[in-house]
Amino acid sequence: RLATDANQRLLWSWNSDAFGVGPANPDVDGDGIITDIPLRFPGQLYDAHSALHYNYFRDYDPETGRYVESDPIGLKGGLNTYGYAYQNPINNFDPDGRLVWFLGLGALGTGTTATAGTGFWATGALLGGAVLTSTISGSTPTDSSTTTEASPGSAAEKARERKEYSRICKSPIPPSGDQCIDARANLERLRQCLTLRENFSKKWFNDNDAGHITEINNTRKAIENLEDFLRRVCREECN
């Protein structure tokens, strides 16, 4: 995987094995100027703090060739809910952590729509023997008018903030055995999640990224459902 400037001068490269193990070279031409590009597999961004690849709904670990979180669509994505691209990244890819695509053909394995807040895929760049380039809403923004300029400092800050909201939003409260206690605990978690998501969306995307707006709306709906449950079943008023 290569990156060039406007004059087609090579600035950056990433040579990895089939599962993405291998460091990028940010100074291919040796001029001492670092070109930091976090792109990895389609839909993935490298997080230097965790050494994981942010894949929108999940985080991918190239060292193990699997995700660190279970598939959010459950067994609809296959029996191995931690596997990446059916363990065949030469021919397949997963643009958002939920849906495997076959290079050159399209989606595999589920009836899930591939356009649900995940952007689009179009031809353009050579990858693994197939023509492909990826644009994922919320993970590979291309419009500088709607995002903060990606300086090394801001990129690290953005990665830290994304990791923090992901930690809260993707970590359900362990069940206690009492459905009302569990509902209250998860309601508090989702409220924290919503605040972090809203702050992240406003700060880094000026509330103009469709993927993040979708997740914010989904979180609001989940909060409403829990509040309704607490009123109906637990006879509690939610503030």
Coordinates of N, CA and C in Angstrom, one line a residue, residues 70-165:
S70 N -16.6 -9.0 20.2 CA -17.5 -9.9 19.4 C -18.3 -9.2 18.4
D71 N -18.7 -9.9 17.4 CA -19.5 -9.3 16.3 C -20.8 -8.7 16.8
P72 N -21.1 -7.4 16.5 CA -22.3 -6.8 17.0 C -23.6 -7.4 16.4
I73 N -23.4 -8.0 15.2 CA -24.6 -8.7 14.6 C -24.7 -10.1 15.0
G74 N -23.9 -10.6 15.9 CA -24.0 -11.9 16.5 C -23.6 -13.0 15.4
L75 N -24.3 -14.1 15.5 CA -24.0 -15.3 14.6 C -24.4 -15.0 13.2
K76 N -25.1 -13.9 12.9 CA -25.4 -13.6 11.5 C -24.2 -13.4 10.6
G77 N -23.1 -13.1 11.3 CA -21.8 -12.8 10.6 C -20.9 -14.1 10.5
G78 N -21.4 -15.2 11.1 CA -20.6 -16.4 11.1 C -20.5 -17.0 12.5
L79 N -20.1 -18.2 12.6 CA -19.9 -18.9 13.9 C -18.8 -18.3 14.7
N80 N -17.8 -17.8 14.1 CA -16.7 -17.2 14.8 C -16.9 -15.7 14.9
T81 N -17.4 -15.3 16.1 CA -17.9 -13.9 16.2 C -16.7 -12.9 16.4
Y82 N -15.5 -13.5 16.5 CA -14.3 -12.6 16.7 C -13.4 -12.7 15.4
G83 N -13.8 -13.5 14.4 CA -12.9 -13.6 13.2 C -13.0 -12.4 12.3
Y84 N -11.9 -12.2 11.6 CA -11.9 -11.1 10.6 C -12.0 -11.7 9.2
A85 N -13.0 -11.3 8.4 CA -13.2 -11.6 7.0 C -13.2 -13.1 6.7
Y86 N -13.8 -13.8 7.6 CA -13.8 -15.3 7.5 C -12.4 -15.9 7.4
Q87 N -11.5 -15.3 8.1 CA -10.1 -15.7 8.2 C -9.4 -15.8 6.8
N88 N -9.9 -15.0 5.9 CA -9.3 -15.0 4.5 C -9.2 -13.5 4.1
P89 N -8.2 -12.7 4.7 CA -8.1 -11.3 4.3 C -7.5 -11.1 2.9
I90 N -7.0 -12.2 2.3 CA -6.5 -12.0 0.9 C -7.6 -11.7 0.0
N91 N -8.7 -12.4 0.2 CA -9.9 -12.3 -0.7 C -11.1 -11.5 -0.1
N92 N -11.1 -11.4 1.2 CA -12.3 -10.7 1.8 C -11.8 -9.5 2.6
F93 N -12.7 -8.6 3.0 CA -12.5 -7.5 3.9 C -13.8 -7.2 4.6
D94 N -13.6 -6.5 5.8 CA -14.8 -6.1 6.6 C -14.7 -4.6 6.8
P95 N -15.5 -3.8 6.1 CA -15.3 -2.3 6.1 C -15.7 -1.6 7.4
D96 N -16.5 -2.3 8.2 CA -17.0 -1.6 9.4 C -17.1 -2.5 10.6
G97 N -16.6 -3.7 10.5 CA -16.7 -4.6 11.7 C -17.9 -5.4 11.8
R98 N -18.8 -5.3 10.8 CA -20.1 -6.1 10.8 C -20.4 -6.9 9.6
L99 N -19.7 -6.6 8.5 CA -20.2 -7.2 7.2 C -19.0 -7.5 6.3
V100 N -18.8 -8.8 6.0 CA -17.7 -9.2 5.2 C -18.0 -9.0 3.7
W101 N -17.0 -8.4 3.0 CA -17.1 -8.2 1.6 C -16.0 -9.1 0.9
F102 N -16.4 -9.6 -0.3 CA -15.4 -10.3 -1.2 C -14.8 -9.3 -2.2
L103 N -13.5 -9.2 -2.2 CA -12.9 -8.2 -3.1 C -13.4 -8.3 -4.5
G104 N -14.0 -7.3 -5.0 CA -14.5 -7.3 -6.4 C -15.9 -7.7 -6.6
L105 N -16.5 -8.4 -5.6 CA -17.9 -8.9 -5.9 C -19.0 -8.3 -5.0
G106 N -18.7 -8.1 -3.7 CA -19.7 -7.5 -2.8 C -19.8 -8.3 -1.5
A107 N -21.0 -8.0 -0.9 CA -21.2 -8.5 0.5 C -21.4 -10.0 0.6
L108 N -20.9 -10.6 1.6 CA -21.0 -12.1 1.9 C -21.7 -12.3 3.2
G109 N -22.4 -13.4 3.3 CA -22.7 -14.0 4.6 C -23.9 -13.6 5.3
T110 N -24.5 -12.3 5.1 CA -25.7 -11.9 5.8 C -26.6 -11.1 4.9
G111 N -27.8 -10.9 5.4 CA -28.7 -10.0 4.6 C -28.5 -8.5 5.0
T112 N -27.5 -8.2 5.8 CA -27.3 -6.9 6.3 C -27.0 -5.9 5.2
T113 N -27.6 -4.8 5.1 CA -27.3 -3.8 4.1 C -26.0 -3.2 4.3
A114 N -25.2 -3.0 3.3 CA -23.9 -2.5 3.4 C -23.8 -1.0 3.4
T115 N -25.0 -0.3 3.4 CA -25.0 1.1 3.4 C -25.5 1.8 4.6
A116 N -25.7 1.0 5.7 CA -26.3 1.5 6.9 C -25.3 2.3 7.7
G117 N -25.1 3.5 7.3 CA -24.2 4.4 8.1 C -22.8 4.1 7.9
T118 N -22.4 3.4 6.9 CA -21.0 3.0 6.7 C -20.3 3.6 5.5
G119 N -21.0 4.5 4.8 CA -20.3 5.1 3.7 C -20.5 4.3 2.4
F120 N -19.4 4.3 1.5 CA -19.5 3.6 0.3 C -18.2 3.0 -0.1
W121 N -18.2 2.1 -1.1 CA -17.0 1.5 -1.6 C -16.9 1.7 -3.1
A122 N -15.8 2.1 -3.6 CA -15.7 2.4 -5.1 C -14.4 2.0 -5.6
T123 N -14.3 1.8 -6.9 CA -13.0 1.4 -7.5 C -12.0 2.5 -7.5
G124 N -10.7 2.2 -7.5 CA -9.7 3.2 -7.6 C -8.3 2.8 -7.2
A125 N -8.1 2.0 -6.2 CA -6.7 1.7 -5.8 C -6.4 0.2 -5.8
L126 N -5.2 -0.2 -6.1 CA -4.9 -1.6 -6.2 C -4.7 -2.1 -4.8
L127 N -5.4 -3.2 -4.4 CA -5.2 -3.7 -3.1 C -5.4 -5.2 -3.1
G128 N -4.3 -6.0 -2.8 CA -4.4 -7.4 -2.8 C -4.9 -8.1 -4.1
G129 N -4.5 -7.5 -5.2 CA -4.9 -8.1 -6.5 C -6.3 -7.7 -7.0
A130 N -7.0 -6.8 -6.3 CA -8.3 -6.3 -6.7 C -8.3 -4.8 -6.7
V131 N -9.1 -4.2 -7.5 CA -9.2 -2.8 -7.6 C -10.2 -2.3 -6.5
L132 N -9.8 -1.5 -5.6 CA -10.6 -1.1 -4.5 C -10.1 0.1 -3.7
T133 N -11.0 0.9 -3.3 CA -10.7 2.0 -2.3 C -11.9 2.1 -1.4
S134 N -11.6 2.5 -0.1 CA -12.7 2.5 0.8 C -12.9 3.9 1.4
T135 N -14.1 4.3 1.6 CA -14.5 5.5 2.3 C -15.5 5.2 3.3
I136 N -15.2 5.3 4.6 CA -16.1 4.9 5.6 C -16.5 6.1 6.5
S137 N -17.8 6.4 6.5 CA -18.2 7.6 7.3 C -17.7 7.4 8.7
G138 N -17.1 8.5 9.3 CA -16.7 8.5 10.7 C -15.4 7.9 10.9
S139 N -14.7 7.3 9.9 CA -13.4 6.7 10.2 C -12.4 7.1 9.1
T140 N -12.8 7.5 7.9 CA -11.8 8.0 6.9 C -12.4 9.2 6.3
P141 N -12.5 10.3 7.0 CA -13.1 11.5 6.4 C -12.2 12.1 5.4
T142 N -12.8 12.6 4.3 CA -12.0 13.2 3.2 C -12.3 14.7 3.0
D143 N -13.3 15.2 3.7 CA -13.7 16.6 3.5 C -13.1 17.4 4.7
S144 N -12.0 18.2 4.4 CA -11.3 18.9 5.4 C -12.2 20.0 6.1
S145 N -13.3 20.4 5.4 CA -14.2 21.5 5.9 C -15.0 21.0 7.1
T146 N -15.1 19.7 7.3 CA -16.0 19.1 8.3 C -15.1 18.4 9.4
T147 N -13.8 18.4 9.3 CA -13.0 17.7 10.3 C -11.9 18.6 10.8
T148 N -11.3 18.3 11.9 CA -10.2 19.0 12.4 C -9.0 18.5 11.6
E149 N -8.1 19.5 11.3 CA -6.9 19.1 10.5 C -6.1 18.1 11.2
A150 N -5.7 17.1 10.5 CA -5.1 15.9 11.1 C -3.6 16.1 11.3
S151 N -3.2 17.0 12.2 CA -1.8 17.1 12.6 C -1.5 15.9 13.5
P152 N -0.1 15.6 13.7 CA 0.2 14.5 14.6 C -0.4 14.6 16.0
G153 N -0.4 15.9 16.5 CA -1.0 16.1 17.8 C -2.5 15.9 17.9
S154 N -3.2 16.4 16.9 CA -4.6 16.3 16.9 C -5.1 14.9 16.6
A155 N -4.3 14.2 15.8 CA -4.6 12.8 15.5 C -4.5 11.9 16.7
A156 N -3.5 12.2 17.5 CA -3.3 11.4 18.8 C -4.4 11.7 19.8
E157 N -4.8 13.0 19.9 CA -5.9 13.4 20.7 C -7.2 12.8 20.3
K158 N -7.4 12.8 19.0 CA -8.7 12.2 18.4 C -8.7 10.7 18.8
A159 N -7.6 10.0 18.6 CA -7.6 8.6 18.9 C -7.8 8.3 20.3
R160 N -7.3 9.1 21.2 CA -7.5 8.9 22.7 C -9.0 9.1 23.0
E161 N -9.6 10.2 22.4 CA -11.0 10.4 22.7 C -11.9 9.4 22.1
R162 N -11.6 8.9 21.0 CA -12.4 7.8 20.4 C -12.3 6.5 21.2
K163 N -11.1 6.2 21.7 CA -10.9 5.1 22.5 C -11.7 5.1 23.8
E164 N -11.8 6.3 24.4 CA -12.5 6.5 25.6 C -14.0 6.3 25.4
Y165 N -14.6 6.9 24.4 CA -16.0 6.7 24.2 C -16.3 5.3 23.8

